[in-house]
Amino acid sequence: MGKLTSFKRSLWVFHASGGSCNACDIEIIAALTPRYDAERFGIKLVGSPRHADVLLVTGAIPKDFADKLRRIYEQMPDPKAVIVIGNCGTSGGVFYDSYNIAGPIDEIIPVDVYVPGCPPRPEAIVDAVVKAWLKLEKLEKQLEGKEE
Ligand code: SF4
């Protein structure tokens, strides 16, 4: 993994939960609470995808949520990154053969980072956000025409 070259700005994250059992969602909250305290790095949850750099998605995505997830993704400004938290969104997990599942998520929107686990630990979630941060830095350089 490369090194972060700068922390030019805070990284704002929007969380979309589609059919999650809630355990992955609780681990995201745990990453923000004092033990891990991701906010000290400027990583914070925001209430609108229009304000977000990174989209965190949990759950196996029921069919009636797929269009909503596409709309959430389209509302985010560029550059943006998507992280799938948990086995459900990565592969379908325990719901892989359900009649009502539209996922895995990368069949609905582009995914940059996968965090496997049922649920994954907060350390893995913070590590995934750092990986997304590296992608965003690269995209920003491309947008500025400074790609090495
Ligand atoms: S991956 Fe496991 S913990 Fe996460 S939403 Fe699915 S069943 Fe729940």
Coordinates of C-alpha atoms in Angstrom, one line a residue, residues 8-123:
K8 CA -5.5 18.3 2.5
R9 CA -9.0 18.1 3.8
S10 CA -11.3 16.1 6.0
L11 CA -12.8 13.0 4.5
W12 CA -16.6 12.9 4.7
V13 CA -18.3 9.6 4.6
F14 CA -22.0 8.7 3.9
H15 CA -23.3 5.3 5.1
A16 CA -26.0 3.5 3.2
S17 CA -27.5 0.4 4.8
G18 CA -29.4 -2.0 2.5
G19 CA -30.7 -5.1 4.2
S20 CA -27.9 -5.3 6.8
C21 CA -28.5 -7.2 10.1
N22 CA -27.1 -4.1 11.8
A23 CA -23.9 -5.7 13.1
C24 CA -21.7 -4.2 10.3
D25 CA -23.4 -0.8 10.9
I26 CA -22.6 -1.0 14.6
E27 CA -18.9 -1.7 13.8
I28 CA -18.9 1.5 11.7
I29 CA -20.2 3.4 14.7
A30 CA -17.5 1.7 16.8
A31 CA -14.8 3.0 14.5
L32 CA -16.0 6.6 15.3
T33 CA -16.4 6.1 19.1
P34 CA -13.5 7.1 21.5
R35 CA -11.6 3.8 21.4
Y36 CA -10.8 4.1 17.6
D37 CA -11.8 7.8 17.2
A38 CA -11.6 8.0 13.4
E39 CA -12.8 11.6 13.7
R40 CA -9.4 12.7 15.0
F41 CA -8.2 12.1 11.4
G42 CA -11.0 14.2 10.0
I43 CA -13.0 11.2 9.0
K44 CA -16.7 11.9 9.8
L45 CA -20.1 10.7 8.9
V46 CA -22.3 13.1 7.0
G47 CA -26.1 13.1 6.5
S48 CA -26.2 13.6 2.7
P49 CA -24.4 11.8 -0.2
R50 CA -24.1 15.3 -1.8
H51 CA -21.5 16.2 0.9
A52 CA -19.7 12.9 0.9
D53 CA -16.3 11.8 -0.6
V54 CA -16.7 8.1 0.4
L55 CA -19.8 5.8 0.4
L56 CA -19.8 3.0 2.9
V57 CA -22.4 0.3 2.0
T58 CA -23.6 -2.5 4.3
G59 CA -26.0 -5.3 3.6
A60 CA -26.9 -7.7 0.8
I61 CA -29.1 -5.1 -1.0
P62 CA -32.7 -6.2 -1.5
K63 CA -34.0 -5.7 -5.0
D64 CA -36.2 -2.7 -4.0
F65 CA -33.0 -0.9 -2.6
A66 CA -30.9 -1.3 -5.7
D67 CA -32.2 1.8 -7.5
K68 CA -32.0 3.9 -4.3
L69 CA -28.3 2.8 -4.0
R70 CA -27.6 3.9 -7.6
R71 CA -29.3 7.3 -6.9
I72 CA -27.2 7.8 -3.7
Y73 CA -24.0 7.0 -5.7
E74 CA -25.0 9.4 -8.5
Q75 CA -25.6 12.2 -6.1
M76 CA -22.0 12.1 -4.8
P77 CA -19.6 14.7 -6.3
D78 CA -16.4 13.5 -8.1
P79 CA -13.9 12.3 -7.0
K80 CA -15.6 9.6 -4.9
A81 CA -14.9 6.2 -3.6
V82 CA -17.1 3.3 -2.5
I83 CA -16.3 0.8 0.3
V84 CA -18.4 -2.4 0.9
I85 CA -18.4 -3.4 4.6
G86 CA -19.1 -7.0 5.3
N87 CA -19.6 -10.3 3.5
C88 CA -23.3 -9.6 2.6
G89 CA -22.4 -6.7 0.3
T90 CA -19.2 -8.4 -1.0
S91 CA -20.6 -11.7 -2.0
G92 CA -24.2 -12.0 -0.8
G93 CA -22.9 -13.6 2.4
V94 CA -25.5 -15.8 4.2
F95 CA -28.1 -14.4 1.7
Y96 CA -26.2 -15.4 -1.4
D97 CA -29.0 -17.5 -2.9
S98 CA -32.0 -15.4 -1.7
Y99 CA -34.7 -14.7 -4.2
N100 CA -34.9 -11.1 -3.2
I101 CA -31.2 -9.9 -3.4
A102 CA -29.9 -7.6 -6.1
G103 CA -26.3 -7.7 -4.9
P104 CA -23.4 -8.3 -4.6
I105 CA -22.9 -4.5 -4.6
D106 CA -20.4 -4.4 -7.4
E107 CA -23.1 -5.5 -9.8
I108 CA -25.0 -2.3 -8.9
I109 CA -22.4 0.4 -8.5
P110 CA -18.5 0.5 -8.8
V111 CA -16.7 -0.7 -5.7
D112 CA -13.1 0.4 -4.8
V113 CA -12.5 -1.3 -1.5
Y114 CA -13.9 -4.6 0.0
V115 CA -13.9 -5.2 3.8
P116 CA -14.7 -8.9 4.3
G117 CA -16.0 -10.2 7.7
C118 CA -19.3 -10.9 9.4
P119 CA -18.9 -8.3 10.8
P120 CA -15.5 -6.9 10.1
R121 CA -13.6 -5.2 13.0
P122 CA -13.4 -1.4 13.3
E123 CA -9.6 -1.6 12.5

